[in-house]
mmCIF file of C-alpha atoms in Angstrom:
data_model
loop_
_atom_site.group_PDB
_atom_site.id
_atom_site.type_symbol
_atom_site.label_atom_id
_atom_site.label_comp_id
_atom_site.label_asym_id
_atom_site.label_seq_id
_atom_site.Cartn_x
_atom_site.Cartn_y
_atom_site.Cartn_z
ATOM 1 C CA ILE A 30 19.488 -59.863 25.328
ATOM 2 C CA VAL A 31 19.030 -55.851 26.043
ATOM 3 C CA THR A 32 21.251 -54.840 28.846
ATOM 4 C CA ILE A 33 21.008 -51.691 29.864
ATOM 5 C CA SER A 34 23.902 -50.373 32.370
ATOM 6 C CA THR A 35 23.977 -46.910 34.865
ATOM 7 C CA PRO A 36 27.025 -46.309 36.880
ATOM 8 C CA ILE A 37 27.192 -46.105 40.607
ATOM 9 C CA ARG A 38 29.313 -42.852 42.349
ATOM 10 C CA ARG A 39 30.476 -42.076 45.756
ATOM 11 C CA ASP A 40 31.431 -39.205 46.282
ATOM 12 C CA GLY A 41 31.433 -37.954 42.314
ATOM 13 C CA GLU A 42 33.509 -40.913 41.866
ATOM 14 C CA VAL A 43 32.291 -44.144 39.308
ATOM 15 C CA VAL A 44 32.899 -46.837 41.878
ATOM 16 C CA GLY A 45 30.741 -49.752 39.572
ATOM 17 C CA THR A 46 27.702 -50.260 37.585
ATOM 18 C CA LEU A 47 24.340 -51.558 38.287
ATOM 19 C CA ASN A 48 23.096 -53.821 34.736
ATOM 20 C CA GLY A 49 19.878 -54.952 33.939
ATOM 21 C CA ALA A 50 19.236 -57.470 30.931
ATOM 22 C CA PHE A 51 15.711 -58.195 29.335
ATOM 23 C CA HIS A 52 15.354 -61.644 27.847
ATOM 24 C CA LEU A 53 13.328 -59.990 24.601
ATOM 25 C CA SER A 54 12.285 -63.532 23.180
ATOM 26 C CA GLU A 55 9.828 -63.639 25.509
ATOM 27 C CA GLY A 56 8.853 -60.768 24.657
ATOM 28 C CA ALA A 57 7.063 -59.549 27.881
ATOM 29 C CA PHE A 58 9.043 -56.586 27.132
ATOM 30 C CA PHE A 59 7.296 -54.960 24.096
ATOM 31 C CA ALA A 60 4.140 -56.376 25.616
ATOM 32 C CA SER A 61 3.839 -54.151 28.123
ATOM 33 C CA ALA A 62 4.635 -50.502 25.619
ATOM 34 C CA ALA A 63 1.915 -52.396 22.653
ATOM 35 C CA SER A 64 -0.714 -52.821 25.722
ATOM 36 C CA SER A 65 -0.213 -48.793 26.744
ATOM 37 C CA LEU A 66 -1.274 -47.883 22.794
ATOM 38 C CA GLY A 67 -4.330 -49.910 23.327
ATOM 39 C CA PRO A 68 -6.207 -52.673 21.488
ATOM 40 C CA THR A 69 -6.973 -50.776 18.246
ATOM 41 C CA LYS A 70 -2.899 -50.229 17.383
ATOM 42 C CA GLY A 71 -0.399 -53.369 16.780
ATOM 43 C CA LEU A 72 3.354 -53.208 17.165
ATOM 44 C CA THR A 73 5.927 -54.326 15.070
ATOM 45 C CA VAL A 74 10.106 -54.408 16.206
ATOM 46 C CA ARG A 75 11.891 -55.810 13.539
ATOM 47 C CA SER A 76 15.754 -55.840 13.517
ATOM 48 C CA ARG A 77 18.122 -54.384 11.321
ATOM 49 C CA SER A 78 18.328 -57.956 9.772
ATOM 50 C CA GLY A 79 14.613 -57.303 9.401
ATOM 51 C CA GLU A 80 13.902 -60.080 11.681
ATOM 52 C CA ALA A 81 10.517 -59.377 13.709
ATOM 53 C CA ILE A 82 11.423 -59.382 17.204
ATOM 54 C CA TYR A 83 7.722 -58.491 18.382
ATOM 55 C CA ASP A 84 4.941 -58.428 16.758
ATOM 56 C CA GLU A 85 1.178 -57.975 17.541
ATOM 57 C CA ALA A 86 -1.316 -56.846 15.445
ATOM 58 C CA PRO A 87 -4.164 -54.329 14.849
ATOM 59 C CA SER A 88 -8.155 -55.018 15.661
ATOM 60 C CA PRO A 89 -9.789 -54.897 13.246
ATOM 61 C CA GLY A 90 -7.021 -55.968 11.224
ATOM 62 C CA ALA A 91 -8.181 -54.253 7.794
ATOM 63 C CA ASP A 92 -7.324 -51.063 5.728
ATOM 64 C CA ILE A 93 -4.146 -49.839 8.085
ATOM 65 C CA LEU A 94 -1.644 -47.187 8.769
ATOM 66 C CA VAL A 95 1.791 -47.751 9.061
ATOM 67 C CA ARG A 96 4.300 -45.238 11.259
ATOM 68 C CA ASN A 97 7.875 -46.150 11.436
ATOM 69 C CA ALA A 98 11.008 -44.769 13.493
ATOM 70 C CA THR A 99 14.375 -46.519 13.845
ATOM 71 C CA LEU A 100 16.151 -46.302 16.967
ATOM 72 C CA THR A 101 19.461 -45.202 15.949
ATOM 73 C CA GLU A 102 20.861 -47.420 19.376
ATOM 74 C CA THR A 103 19.436 -50.344 18.198
ATOM 75 C CA ALA A 104 18.760 -49.880 14.251
ATOM 76 C CA TRP A 105 15.396 -51.273 15.164
ATOM 77 C CA THR A 106 12.309 -50.340 13.015
ATOM 78 C CA VAL A 107 9.892 -49.701 15.161
ATOM 79 C CA SER A 108 6.335 -49.760 13.310
ATOM 80 C CA VAL A 109 3.236 -48.840 15.204
ATOM 81 C CA ARG A 110 -0.405 -49.994 12.983
ATOM 82 C CA GLU A 111 -3.838 -48.698 13.279
ATOM 83 C CA SER A 112 -6.737 -49.177 11.200
ATOM 84 C CA ARG A 113 -8.438 -46.383 9.487
ATOM 85 C CA SER A 114 -11.628 -47.951 10.283
ATOM 86 C CA VAL A 115 -10.979 -46.793 13.935
ATOM 87 C CA ILE A 116 -10.229 -43.095 13.338
ATOM 88 C CA GLN A 117 -12.943 -42.561 11.039
ATOM 89 C CA PRO A 118 -14.927 -41.019 13.449
ATOM 90 C CA ALA A 119 -12.426 -38.639 14.799
ATOM 91 C CA ILE A 120 -11.305 -37.634 11.188
ATOM 92 C CA ARG A 121 -14.745 -37.274 10.456
ATOM 93 C CA ARG A 122 -15.282 -35.059 13.661
ATOM 94 C CA LEU A 123 -12.442 -32.865 12.458
ATOM 95 C CA THR A 124 -13.445 -32.670 8.927
ATOM 96 C CA THR A 125 -16.572 -30.755 10.166
ATOM 97 C CA LEU A 126 -14.635 -28.438 12.506
ATOM 98 C CA GLN A 127 -12.303 -27.454 9.475
ATOM 99 C CA VAL A 128 -15.584 -26.279 7.725
ATOM 100 C CA GLY A 129 -17.509 -24.957 10.930
ATOM 101 C CA ALA A 130 -14.106 -22.986 11.185
ATOM 102 C CA LEU A 131 -14.052 -22.330 7.170
ATOM 103 C CA LEU A 132 -17.674 -20.957 7.278
ATOM 104 C CA LEU A 133 -17.031 -19.164 10.872
ATOM 105 C CA VAL A 134 -14.208 -17.098 8.267
ATOM 106 C CA LEU A 135 -16.132 -16.899 5.321
ATOM 107 C CA LEU A 136 -19.184 -15.161 7.156
ATOM 108 C CA SER A 137 -16.399 -13.296 9.425
ATOM 109 C CA ILE A 138 -15.408 -11.458 6.073
ATOM 110 C CA ALA A 139 -18.832 -11.433 4.755
ATOM 111 C CA GLY A 140 -19.873 -9.340 7.486
ATOM 112 C CA PHE A 141 -17.106 -7.034 7.407
ATOM 113 C CA GLY A 142 -17.100 -6.623 3.997
ATOM 114 C CA TRP A 143 -20.966 -5.545 4.930
ATOM 115 C CA TRP A 144 -20.122 -3.314 7.324
ATOM 116 C CA ASN A 145 -17.396 -1.803 5.710
ATOM 117 C CA TYR A 146 -20.014 -1.033 2.049
ATOM 118 C CA ARG A 147 -22.080 0.278 4.573
ATOM 119 C CA ARG A 148 -20.005 2.321 6.815
ATOM 120 C CA ASN A 149 -17.861 3.631 3.093
ATOM 121 C CA LEU A 150 -18.859 2.417 -0.148
ATOM 122 C CA LYS A 151 -22.593 3.085 -0.179
ATOM 123 C CA GLN A 152 -21.812 6.747 1.091
ATOM 124 C CA VAL A 153 -19.627 6.870 -2.363
ATOM 125 C CA ASP A 154 -22.555 5.695 -4.435
ATOM 126 C CA ARG A 155 -24.878 8.267 -3.025
ATOM 127 C CA LEU A 156 -22.197 11.321 -3.598
ATOM 128 C CA LEU A 157 -21.734 9.556 -6.999
ATOM 129 C CA ASP A 158 -25.414 10.213 -7.877
ATOM 130 C CA GLY A 159 -25.055 13.804 -6.420
ATOM 131 C CA PHE A 160 -22.645 14.224 -8.860
ATOM 132 C CA ASP A 161 -24.347 12.824 -11.834
ATOM 133 C CA ALA A 162 -27.218 15.354 -11.083
ATOM 134 C CA LEU A 163 -25.021 17.868 -11.018
ATOM 135 C CA GLU A 164 -23.588 16.267 -14.683
ATOM 136 C CA ASP A 165 -27.796 16.139 -15.943
ATOM 137 C CA HIS A 166 -27.881 20.494 -14.442
ATOM 138 C CA GLU A 167 -30.201 19.683 -11.227
ATOM 139 C CA TYR A 168 -28.361 22.205 -9.694
ATOM 140 C CA GLY A 169 -29.197 22.653 -5.930
ATOM 141 C CA ALA A 170 -29.087 18.623 -5.867
ATOM 142 C CA ALA A 171 -28.601 17.319 -1.892
ATOM 143 C CA VAL A 172 -27.005 14.538 -0.652
ATOM 144 C CA ASP A 173 -27.104 12.775 2.564
ATOM 145 C CA VAL A 174 -24.166 10.313 3.155
ATOM 146 C CA GLY A 175 -24.893 9.501 6.586
ATOM 147 C CA GLY A 176 -22.192 7.394 8.595
ATOM 148 C CA SER A 177 -19.319 8.934 9.852
ATOM 149 C CA GLU A 178 -18.150 12.144 11.089
ATOM 150 C CA GLU A 179 -15.630 12.941 8.294
ATOM 151 C CA TRP A 180 -18.919 11.574 5.837
ATOM 152 C CA ASP A 181 -21.021 14.244 6.970
ATOM 153 C CA ARG A 182 -18.355 16.869 6.535
ATOM 154 C CA ILE A 183 -17.916 15.459 2.670
ATOM 155 C CA GLY A 184 -21.961 15.411 2.623
ATOM 156 C CA THR A 185 -21.647 19.057 3.801
ATOM 157 C CA GLY A 186 -19.591 20.634 1.921
ATOM 158 C CA PHE A 187 -21.635 18.824 -1.442
ATOM 159 C CA ASN A 188 -24.678 20.436 -0.596
ATOM 160 C CA GLU A 189 -22.422 23.878 -0.196
ATOM 161 C CA MET A 190 -21.100 23.542 -3.622
ATOM 162 C CA SER A 191 -24.166 22.397 -4.911
ATOM 163 C CA ARG A 192 -26.296 25.630 -3.651
ATOM 164 C CA ALA A 193 -23.996 27.547 -4.735
ATOM 165 C CA LEU A 194 -24.106 26.695 -7.965
ATOM 166 C CA ASP A 195 -27.497 26.955 -8.038
ATOM 167 C CA HIS A 196 -27.642 30.315 -7.241
ATOM 168 C CA TYR A 197 -24.843 30.836 -9.606
ATOM 169 C CA PHE A 198 -26.804 29.632 -12.979
ATOM 170 C CA THR A 199 -30.346 31.048 -11.051
ATOM 171 C CA GLU A 200 -27.939 35.304 -10.715
ATOM 172 C CA ARG A 201 -26.968 34.262 -14.379
ATOM 173 C CA GLU A 202 -30.349 33.045 -15.682
ATOM 174 C CA ALA A 203 -30.992 35.872 -14.520
ATOM 175 C CA ARG A 204 -28.942 38.084 -15.660
ATOM 176 C CA GLU A 205 -28.852 36.905 -18.761
ATOM 177 C CA ARG A 206 -32.898 37.596 -19.362
ATOM 178 C CA GLU A 207 -32.601 40.555 -18.496
ATOM 179 C CA LEU A 208 -29.010 41.234 -20.703
ATOM 180 C CA ARG A 209 -31.843 39.517 -23.355
ATOM 181 C CA ARG A 210 -34.865 42.139 -22.436
ATOM 182 C CA PHE A 211 -32.717 45.280 -22.309
ATOM 183 C CA ARG A 212 -31.601 44.194 -26.555
ATOM 184 C CA ARG A 213 -34.560 43.891 -27.347
ATOM 185 C CA ALA A 214 -35.426 47.127 -25.685
ATOM 186 C CA VAL A 215 -32.336 48.601 -27.798
ATOM 187 C CA GLU A 216 -33.335 47.258 -31.105
ATOM 188 C CA ALA A 217 -36.646 48.262 -30.694
ATOM 189 C CA ALA A 218 -35.893 52.034 -29.581
ATOM 190 C CA GLY A 219 -33.581 51.862 -32.513
ATOM 191 C CA HIS A 220 -36.399 50.575 -35.477
ATOM 192 C CA ALA A 221 -38.211 53.812 -33.963
#
């Protein structure tokens, strides 16, 4: 028997108690709790000594998951059991949603990577190609890095530097040709 009491107050003073008693041996008390769980879940309540006060098995009764909780006030252990076969569709749906969310995250990361490549790394590759051309003495090589305003400024600066190098080496070669011609003329004049 479970007894529940509550005080009766009048003008803030306790003047009595209201008591209720539930006869657990009939099972009506727990049957209402078990019916709220639904037909696929079972409920077992055990006393402190381990004796089953109430026991209703789940349907279907195979491949059972069990969750236990102990009520500190009464030292009862309450077990709710459910068949995995009942929750498998929900688990599959949840797994499908998780896989979908993971794919969405991976696609977002890939999209961001592609956007970042298009925005920055592609311009770096073009700029490096321009430096390779300068290293191979192809002065005057121009690059079109495109992209944002900053990349346009970098591309314009590289192209100006390349033109300046081309102009410098073209003038240098012209001076060296003139110097060689002058040297030959001096050498030829000396023999005469």
